[in-house]
Coordinates of C-alpha atoms in Angstrom, one line a residue:
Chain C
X1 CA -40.9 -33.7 -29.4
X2 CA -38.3 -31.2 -28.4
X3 CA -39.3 -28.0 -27.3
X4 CA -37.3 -25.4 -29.3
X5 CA -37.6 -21.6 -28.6
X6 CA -36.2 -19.6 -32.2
X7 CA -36.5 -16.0 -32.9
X8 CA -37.6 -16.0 -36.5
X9 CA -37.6 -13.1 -39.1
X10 CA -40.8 -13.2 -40.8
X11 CA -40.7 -12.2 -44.6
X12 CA -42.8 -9.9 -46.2
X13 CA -44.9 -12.4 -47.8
X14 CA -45.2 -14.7 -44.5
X15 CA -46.5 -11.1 -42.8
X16 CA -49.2 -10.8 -46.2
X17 CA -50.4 -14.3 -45.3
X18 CA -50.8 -13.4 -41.8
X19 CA -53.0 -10.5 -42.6
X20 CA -55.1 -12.1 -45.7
X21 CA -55.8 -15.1 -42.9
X22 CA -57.1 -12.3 -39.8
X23 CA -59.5 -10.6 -42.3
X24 CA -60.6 -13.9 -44.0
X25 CA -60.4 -16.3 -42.2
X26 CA -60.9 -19.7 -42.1
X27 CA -59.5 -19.7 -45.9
X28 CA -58.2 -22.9 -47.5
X29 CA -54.2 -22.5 -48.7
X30 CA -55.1 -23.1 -52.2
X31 CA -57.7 -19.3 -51.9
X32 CA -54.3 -17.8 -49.9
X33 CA -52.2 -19.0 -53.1
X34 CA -54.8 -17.8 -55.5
X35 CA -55.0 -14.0 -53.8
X36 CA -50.9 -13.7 -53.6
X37 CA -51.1 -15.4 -57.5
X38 CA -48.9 -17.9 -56.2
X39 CA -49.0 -22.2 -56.4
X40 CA -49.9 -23.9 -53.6
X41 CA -46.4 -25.6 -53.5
X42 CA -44.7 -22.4 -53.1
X43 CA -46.9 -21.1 -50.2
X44 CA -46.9 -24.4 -48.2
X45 CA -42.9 -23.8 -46.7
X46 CA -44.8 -20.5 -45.4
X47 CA -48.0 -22.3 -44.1
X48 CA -46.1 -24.9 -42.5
X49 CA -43.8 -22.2 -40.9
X50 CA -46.5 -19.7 -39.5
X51 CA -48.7 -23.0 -38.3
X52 CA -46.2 -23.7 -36.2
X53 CA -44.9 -21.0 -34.9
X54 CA -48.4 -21.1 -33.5
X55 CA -49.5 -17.8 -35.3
X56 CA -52.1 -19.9 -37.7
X57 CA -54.3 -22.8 -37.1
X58 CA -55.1 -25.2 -39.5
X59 CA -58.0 -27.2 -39.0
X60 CA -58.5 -30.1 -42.2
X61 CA -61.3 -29.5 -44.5
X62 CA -62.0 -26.1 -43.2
X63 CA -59.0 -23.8 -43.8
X64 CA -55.9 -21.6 -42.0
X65 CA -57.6 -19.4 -38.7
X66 CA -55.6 -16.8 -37.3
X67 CA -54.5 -17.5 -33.4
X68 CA -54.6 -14.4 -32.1
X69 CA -51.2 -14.9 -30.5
X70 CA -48.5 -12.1 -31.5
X71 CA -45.2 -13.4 -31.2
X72 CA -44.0 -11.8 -27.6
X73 CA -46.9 -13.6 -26.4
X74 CA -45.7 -16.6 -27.5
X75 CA -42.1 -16.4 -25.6
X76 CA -43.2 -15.1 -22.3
X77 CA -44.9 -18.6 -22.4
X78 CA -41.2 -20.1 -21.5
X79 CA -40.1 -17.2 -19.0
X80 CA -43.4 -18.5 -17.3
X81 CA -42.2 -22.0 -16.8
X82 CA -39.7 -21.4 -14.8
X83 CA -41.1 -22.9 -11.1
X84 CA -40.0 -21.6 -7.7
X85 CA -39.0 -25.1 -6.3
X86 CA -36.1 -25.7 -9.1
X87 CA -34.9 -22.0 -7.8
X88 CA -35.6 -21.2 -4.3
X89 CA -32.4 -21.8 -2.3
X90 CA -32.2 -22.2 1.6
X91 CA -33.8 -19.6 4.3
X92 CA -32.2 -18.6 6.8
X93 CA -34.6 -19.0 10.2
X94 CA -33.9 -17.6 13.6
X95 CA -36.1 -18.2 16.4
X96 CA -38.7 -15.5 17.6
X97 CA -36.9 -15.2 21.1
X98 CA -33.8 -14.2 19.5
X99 CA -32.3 -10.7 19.9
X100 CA -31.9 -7.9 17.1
X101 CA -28.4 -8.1 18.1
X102 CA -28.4 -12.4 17.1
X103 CA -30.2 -11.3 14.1
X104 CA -27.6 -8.8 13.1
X105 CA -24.8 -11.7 13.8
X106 CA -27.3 -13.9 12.0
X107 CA -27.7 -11.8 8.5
X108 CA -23.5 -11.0 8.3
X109 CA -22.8 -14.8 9.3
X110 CA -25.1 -16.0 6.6
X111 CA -24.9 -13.0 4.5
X112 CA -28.3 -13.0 3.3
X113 CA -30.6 -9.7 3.4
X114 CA -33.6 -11.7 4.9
X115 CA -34.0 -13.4 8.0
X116 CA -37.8 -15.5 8.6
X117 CA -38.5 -16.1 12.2
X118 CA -40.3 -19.0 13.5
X119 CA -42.5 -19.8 16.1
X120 CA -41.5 -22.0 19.1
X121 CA -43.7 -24.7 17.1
X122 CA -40.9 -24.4 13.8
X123 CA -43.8 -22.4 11.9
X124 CA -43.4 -19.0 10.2
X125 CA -44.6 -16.0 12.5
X126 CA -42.4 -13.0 10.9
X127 CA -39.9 -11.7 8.4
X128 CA -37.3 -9.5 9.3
X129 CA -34.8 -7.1 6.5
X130 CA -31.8 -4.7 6.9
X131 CA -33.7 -1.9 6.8
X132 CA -35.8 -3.6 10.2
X133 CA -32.5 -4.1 11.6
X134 CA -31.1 -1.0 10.9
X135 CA -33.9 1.1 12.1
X136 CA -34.0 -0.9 15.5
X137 CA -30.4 0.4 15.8
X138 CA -31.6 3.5 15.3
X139 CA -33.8 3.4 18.5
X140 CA -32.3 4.2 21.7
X141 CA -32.3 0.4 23.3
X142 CA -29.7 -1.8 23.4
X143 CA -30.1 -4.4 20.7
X144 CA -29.5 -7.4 22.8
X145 CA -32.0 -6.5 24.8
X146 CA -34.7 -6.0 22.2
X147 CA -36.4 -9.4 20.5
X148 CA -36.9 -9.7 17.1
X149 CA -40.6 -10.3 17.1
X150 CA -40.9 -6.4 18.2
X151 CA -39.8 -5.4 14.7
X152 CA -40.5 -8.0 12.5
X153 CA -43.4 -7.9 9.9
X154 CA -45.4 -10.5 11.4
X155 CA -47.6 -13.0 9.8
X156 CA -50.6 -12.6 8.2
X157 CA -48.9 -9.4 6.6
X158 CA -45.9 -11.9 5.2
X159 CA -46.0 -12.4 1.7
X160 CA -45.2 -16.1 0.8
X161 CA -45.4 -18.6 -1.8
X162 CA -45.5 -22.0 -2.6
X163 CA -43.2 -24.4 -4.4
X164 CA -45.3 -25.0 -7.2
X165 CA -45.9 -21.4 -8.1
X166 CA -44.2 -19.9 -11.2
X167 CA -40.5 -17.9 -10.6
X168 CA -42.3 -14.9 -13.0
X169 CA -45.4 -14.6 -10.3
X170 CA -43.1 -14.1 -7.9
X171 CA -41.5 -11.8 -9.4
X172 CA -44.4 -9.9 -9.8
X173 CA -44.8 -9.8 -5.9
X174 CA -41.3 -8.6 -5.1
X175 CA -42.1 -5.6 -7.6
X176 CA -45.9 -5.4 -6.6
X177 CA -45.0 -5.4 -2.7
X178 CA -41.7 -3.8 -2.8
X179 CA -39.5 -6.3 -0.9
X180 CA -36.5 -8.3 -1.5
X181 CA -37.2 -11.9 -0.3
X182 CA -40.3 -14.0 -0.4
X183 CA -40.4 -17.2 2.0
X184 CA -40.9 -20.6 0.3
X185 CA -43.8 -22.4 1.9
X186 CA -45.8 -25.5 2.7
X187 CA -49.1 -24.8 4.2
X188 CA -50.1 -26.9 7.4
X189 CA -52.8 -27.3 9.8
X190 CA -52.2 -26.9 13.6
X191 CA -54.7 -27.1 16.1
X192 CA -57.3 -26.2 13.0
X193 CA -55.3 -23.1 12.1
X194 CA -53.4 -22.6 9.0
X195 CA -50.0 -22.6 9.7
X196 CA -46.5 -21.8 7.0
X197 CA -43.5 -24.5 7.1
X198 CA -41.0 -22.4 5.6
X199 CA -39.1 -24.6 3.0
X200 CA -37.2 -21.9 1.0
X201 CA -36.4 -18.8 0.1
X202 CA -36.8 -16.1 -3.5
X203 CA -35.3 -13.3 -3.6
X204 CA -34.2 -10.6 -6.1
X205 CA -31.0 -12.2 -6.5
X206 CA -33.2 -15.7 -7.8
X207 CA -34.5 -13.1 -10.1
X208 CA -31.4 -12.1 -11.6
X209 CA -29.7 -15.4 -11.7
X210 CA -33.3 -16.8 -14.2
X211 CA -32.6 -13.5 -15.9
X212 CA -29.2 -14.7 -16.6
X213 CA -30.2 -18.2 -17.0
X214 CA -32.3 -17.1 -19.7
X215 CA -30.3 -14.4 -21.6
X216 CA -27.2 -17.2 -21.3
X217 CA -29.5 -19.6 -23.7
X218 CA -29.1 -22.1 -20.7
X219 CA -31.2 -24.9 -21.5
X220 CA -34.4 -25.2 -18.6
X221 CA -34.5 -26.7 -15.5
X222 CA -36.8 -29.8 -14.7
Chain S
X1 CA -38.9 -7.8 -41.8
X2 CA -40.3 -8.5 -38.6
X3 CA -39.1 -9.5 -36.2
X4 CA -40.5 -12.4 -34.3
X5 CA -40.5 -14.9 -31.3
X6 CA -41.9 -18.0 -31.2
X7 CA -41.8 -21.5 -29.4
X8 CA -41.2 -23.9 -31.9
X9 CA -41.9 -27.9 -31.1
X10 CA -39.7 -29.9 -33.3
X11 CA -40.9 -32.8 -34.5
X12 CA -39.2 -35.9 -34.5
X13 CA -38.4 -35.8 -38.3
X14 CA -37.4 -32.3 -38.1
X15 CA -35.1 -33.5 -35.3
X16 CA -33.7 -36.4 -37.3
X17 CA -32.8 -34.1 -40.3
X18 CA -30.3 -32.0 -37.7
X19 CA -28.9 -34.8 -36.2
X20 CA -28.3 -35.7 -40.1
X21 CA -26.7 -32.5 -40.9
X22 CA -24.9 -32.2 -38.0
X23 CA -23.2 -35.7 -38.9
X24 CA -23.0 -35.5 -42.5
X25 CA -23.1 -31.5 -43.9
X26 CA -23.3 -29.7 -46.3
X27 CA -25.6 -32.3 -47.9
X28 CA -28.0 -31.4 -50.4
X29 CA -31.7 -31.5 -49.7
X30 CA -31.9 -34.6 -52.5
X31 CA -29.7 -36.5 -49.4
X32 CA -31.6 -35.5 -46.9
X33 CA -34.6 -36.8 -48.6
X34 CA -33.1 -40.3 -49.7
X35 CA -31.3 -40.8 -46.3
X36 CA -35.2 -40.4 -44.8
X37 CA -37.0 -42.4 -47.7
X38 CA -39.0 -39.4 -48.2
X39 CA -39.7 -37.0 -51.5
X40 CA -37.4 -33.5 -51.7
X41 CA -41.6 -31.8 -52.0
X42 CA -42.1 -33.4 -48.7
X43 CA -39.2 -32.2 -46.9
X44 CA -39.4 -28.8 -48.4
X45 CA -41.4 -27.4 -45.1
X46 CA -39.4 -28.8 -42.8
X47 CA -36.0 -27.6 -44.3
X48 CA -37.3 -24.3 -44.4
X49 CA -38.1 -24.1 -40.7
X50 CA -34.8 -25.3 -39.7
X51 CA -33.3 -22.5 -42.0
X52 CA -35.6 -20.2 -40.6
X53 CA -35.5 -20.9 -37.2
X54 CA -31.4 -20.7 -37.3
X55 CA -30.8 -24.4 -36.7
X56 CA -29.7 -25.0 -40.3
X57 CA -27.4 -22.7 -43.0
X58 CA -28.4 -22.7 -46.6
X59 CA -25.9 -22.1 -49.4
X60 CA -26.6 -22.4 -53.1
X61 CA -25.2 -25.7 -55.0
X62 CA -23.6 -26.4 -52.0
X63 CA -26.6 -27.7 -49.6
X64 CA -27.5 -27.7 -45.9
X65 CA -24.7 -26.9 -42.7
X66 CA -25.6 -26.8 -39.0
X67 CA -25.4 -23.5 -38.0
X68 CA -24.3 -24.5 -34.1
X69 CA -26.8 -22.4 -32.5
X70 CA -29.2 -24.6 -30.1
X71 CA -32.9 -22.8 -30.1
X72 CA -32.2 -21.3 -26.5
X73 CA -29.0 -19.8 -27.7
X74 CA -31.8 -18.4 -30.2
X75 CA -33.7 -16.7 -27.2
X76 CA -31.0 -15.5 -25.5
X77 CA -30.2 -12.8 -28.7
X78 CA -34.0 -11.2 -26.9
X79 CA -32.9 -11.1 -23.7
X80 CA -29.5 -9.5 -24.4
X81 CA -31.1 -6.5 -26.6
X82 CA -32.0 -4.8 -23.6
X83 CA -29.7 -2.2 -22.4
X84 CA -29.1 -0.2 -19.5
X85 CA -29.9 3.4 -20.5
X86 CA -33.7 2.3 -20.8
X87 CA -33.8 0.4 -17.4
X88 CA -31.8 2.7 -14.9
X89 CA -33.4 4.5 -12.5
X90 CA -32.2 8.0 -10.6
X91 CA -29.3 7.2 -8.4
X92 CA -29.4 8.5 -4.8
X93 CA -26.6 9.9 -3.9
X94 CA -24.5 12.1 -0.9
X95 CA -21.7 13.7 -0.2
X96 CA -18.2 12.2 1.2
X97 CA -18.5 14.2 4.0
X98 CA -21.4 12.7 5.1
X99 CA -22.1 11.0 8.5
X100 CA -23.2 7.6 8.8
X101 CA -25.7 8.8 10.4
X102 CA -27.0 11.0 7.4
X103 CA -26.5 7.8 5.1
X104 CA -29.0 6.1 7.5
X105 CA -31.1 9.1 7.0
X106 CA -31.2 9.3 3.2
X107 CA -32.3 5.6 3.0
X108 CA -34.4 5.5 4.8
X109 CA -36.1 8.9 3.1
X110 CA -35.1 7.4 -0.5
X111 CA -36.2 3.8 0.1
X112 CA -33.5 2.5 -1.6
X113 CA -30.3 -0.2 -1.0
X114 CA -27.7 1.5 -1.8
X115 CA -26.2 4.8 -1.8
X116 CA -23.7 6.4 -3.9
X117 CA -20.8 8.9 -2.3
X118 CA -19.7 11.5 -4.7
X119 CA -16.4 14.1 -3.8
X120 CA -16.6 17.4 -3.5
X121 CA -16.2 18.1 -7.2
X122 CA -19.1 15.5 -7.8
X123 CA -17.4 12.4 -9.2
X124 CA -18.2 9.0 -7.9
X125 CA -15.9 8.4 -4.9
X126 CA -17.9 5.2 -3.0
X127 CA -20.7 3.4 -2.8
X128 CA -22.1 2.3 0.4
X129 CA -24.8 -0.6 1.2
X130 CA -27.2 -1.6 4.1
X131 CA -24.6 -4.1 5.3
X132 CA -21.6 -1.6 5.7
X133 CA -24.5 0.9 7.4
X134 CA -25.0 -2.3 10.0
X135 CA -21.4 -2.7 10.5
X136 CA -20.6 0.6 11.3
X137 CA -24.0 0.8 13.8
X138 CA -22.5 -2.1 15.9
X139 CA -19.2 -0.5 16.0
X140 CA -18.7 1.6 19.5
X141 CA -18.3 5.2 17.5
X142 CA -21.7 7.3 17.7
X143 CA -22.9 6.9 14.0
X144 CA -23.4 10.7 13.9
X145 CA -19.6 11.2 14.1
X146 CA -18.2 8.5 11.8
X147 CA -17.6 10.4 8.4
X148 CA -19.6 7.9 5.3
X149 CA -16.2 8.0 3.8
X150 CA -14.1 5.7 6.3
X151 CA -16.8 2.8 5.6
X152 CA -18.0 3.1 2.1
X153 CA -16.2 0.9 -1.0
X154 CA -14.2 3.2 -2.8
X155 CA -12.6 3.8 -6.4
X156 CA -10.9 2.0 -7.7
X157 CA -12.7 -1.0 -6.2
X158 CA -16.5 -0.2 -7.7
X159 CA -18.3 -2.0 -10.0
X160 CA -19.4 -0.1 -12.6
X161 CA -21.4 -0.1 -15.7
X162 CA -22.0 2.6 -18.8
X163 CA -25.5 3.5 -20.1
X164 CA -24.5 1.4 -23.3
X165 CA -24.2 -1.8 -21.8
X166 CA -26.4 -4.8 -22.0
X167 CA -29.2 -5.7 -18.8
X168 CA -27.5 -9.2 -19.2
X169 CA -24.3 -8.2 -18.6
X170 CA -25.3 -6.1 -15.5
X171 CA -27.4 -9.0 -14.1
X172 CA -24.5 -11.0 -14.6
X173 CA -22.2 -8.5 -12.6
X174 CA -24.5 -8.1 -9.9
X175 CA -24.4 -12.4 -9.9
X176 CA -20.8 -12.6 -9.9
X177 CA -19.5 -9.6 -7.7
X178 CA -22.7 -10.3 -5.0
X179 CA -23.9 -6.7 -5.2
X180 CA -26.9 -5.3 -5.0
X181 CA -26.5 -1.9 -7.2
X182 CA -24.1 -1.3 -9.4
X183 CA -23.9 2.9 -10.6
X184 CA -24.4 4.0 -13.9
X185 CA -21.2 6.0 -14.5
X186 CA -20.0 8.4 -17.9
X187 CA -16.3 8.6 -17.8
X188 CA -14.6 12.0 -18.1
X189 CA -11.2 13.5 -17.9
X190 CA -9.9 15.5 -14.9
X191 CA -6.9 17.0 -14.6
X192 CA -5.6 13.7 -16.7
X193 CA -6.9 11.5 -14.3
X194 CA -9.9 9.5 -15.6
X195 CA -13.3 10.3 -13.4
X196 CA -16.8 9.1 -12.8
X197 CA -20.0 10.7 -13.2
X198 CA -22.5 9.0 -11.8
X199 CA -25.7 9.2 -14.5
X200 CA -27.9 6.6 -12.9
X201 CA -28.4 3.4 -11.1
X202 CA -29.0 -0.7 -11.8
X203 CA -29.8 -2.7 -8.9
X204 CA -31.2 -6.6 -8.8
X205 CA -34.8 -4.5 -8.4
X206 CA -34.4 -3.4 -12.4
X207 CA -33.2 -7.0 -13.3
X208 CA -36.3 -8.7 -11.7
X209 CA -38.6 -5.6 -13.7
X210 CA -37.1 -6.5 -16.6
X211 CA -37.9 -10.3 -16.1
X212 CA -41.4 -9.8 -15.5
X213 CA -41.5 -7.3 -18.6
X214 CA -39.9 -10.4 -20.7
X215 CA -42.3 -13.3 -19.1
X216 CA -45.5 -10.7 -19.8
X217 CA -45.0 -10.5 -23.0
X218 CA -44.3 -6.8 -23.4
X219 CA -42.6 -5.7 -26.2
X220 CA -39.5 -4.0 -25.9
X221 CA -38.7 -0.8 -25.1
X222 CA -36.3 1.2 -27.5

């Protein structure tokens, strides 16, 4: 079975049949034929068609129900699919004892927006934006002098996510939480604690490249 | 007419029956059936959800072509109907003669990315971003005495779009040019020279809305 995604035009009469079958249903084809004083032969293209389009269900011996799935419903279904690890692209880490003035060097070198920190131990401790940057610059230290775990957001205030979950949760977050860059990770245990391996990186720019992806008729990732 | 979306799973027959017209078009529906060892009454359904889906073109007395769209193609006609006017957002913008310093300022006090520069009779003159706001902060000057102007992009070298254009094409601007805001301008006439007024503002923030508007099922907004 190929998975095919369409945009159909429903007809007048298909719409009827949808109707007839949410106030009546279940209802064999042969009663739908009989109340649009059609044959059976005529209405079965449009059975077969709304059936799979997933808007009837036809159970044998019993008749046609109506899904309950309208058919926007029915395509965000394949914007969901879309999985964070066949996205997510490489983070960019520095360590916790580096300067604002490394991480600076660090976001222009890489020319990302986002910067994760880690622990001595290779585990996330904190995130770090432009706007973080920038504001240190504001203050009236040097930025060599200042470390980067004074102004990062520090964990358990990160956001994060895991490889499996879906590019269209994540989403969600970056609009829910208002930031530009989620780390990719793999939970851990340490000593008995929870701790984050960071193995990527999703960002608004992930976002707009699915949009693309998916406007573009690009065939899916899997 | 309505107009619908839908995930479609071929079935294998319904698959066979492309690859047929593909290979051998326009062939009658009589052909089709032979070719398959099946009756014309059984093939009906299926040859009317390949027309209606788009995968296959009927013409009278002639018979069945392949229209050459794929199902995703199909999709992508969704994702493309939304357009910018309905999506932008209020653009933030200040004046050429503007400090860094200010720029810094009205960022921060705007939460946004990216700022726009208008001149003094109010047509887009630059844009400025986090990273250029860095830059000039590590530069020696005092930020509060570097005019906005000396490190902003300017005209003629701003990506632009109009209120008419598609979401897609914006995300795919943002994509290629590796920008995170592109202004929504009106063109106008000034003193022969052609000007921009700056009506609103796209960023990859109104690109990952509009995803999570598509994956939820919403319908569209017009």
């Amino acid at each position: 079975m190929v998975r095919v995604v369409s945009i159909i035009e429903l007809t007048k009469r298909q719409d009827l049949i949808i109707e007839i079958v949410k106030d009546e249903g279940p209802i064999t084809g042969e009663k739908i034929a009989e109340k649009l004083n059609l044959t059976r032969a005529t209405l079965r293209p449009d059975l077969a068609i709304l059936t799979m389009a997933g808007f009837l269900e036809a159970r044998p011996r019993v008749g046609y129900f109506y899904s309950g799935k309208s058919g926007p419903q029915l395509l965000s279904n394949l914007a969901r699919k879309k999985v964070v690890k066949d996205y997510k692209v490489l983070p960019v880490i520095i360590k916790e004892a580096s300067s604002v003035y490394d991480a600076v060097c660090a976001l222009f070198l890489e020319d990302v927006g986002t910067l994760y920190v880690v622990n001595n131990k290779g585990y996330l401790a904190g995130v770090v934006s432009r706007k973080d940057l920038l504001r240190a610059m504001l203050g009236k230290q040097k930025i060599e002098d200042v470390p980067v775990n004074i102004i990062m957001t520090r964990m358990p205030n990160i956001v994060t996510c895991s490889p499996e979950d879906s590019i269209f949760d994540v989403a969600k977050k970056l609009i829910d939480y208002q930031i530009d860059s989620i780390p990719v990770v793999k939970e851990a245990l340490d000593d008995d604690k929870s701790v984050f391996e960071v193995v990527g990186r999703v960002t608004k720019t992930t976002i707009t490249k699915a949009y693309v992806e998916l406007a573009s008729g690009q065939s899916e990732r899997s």
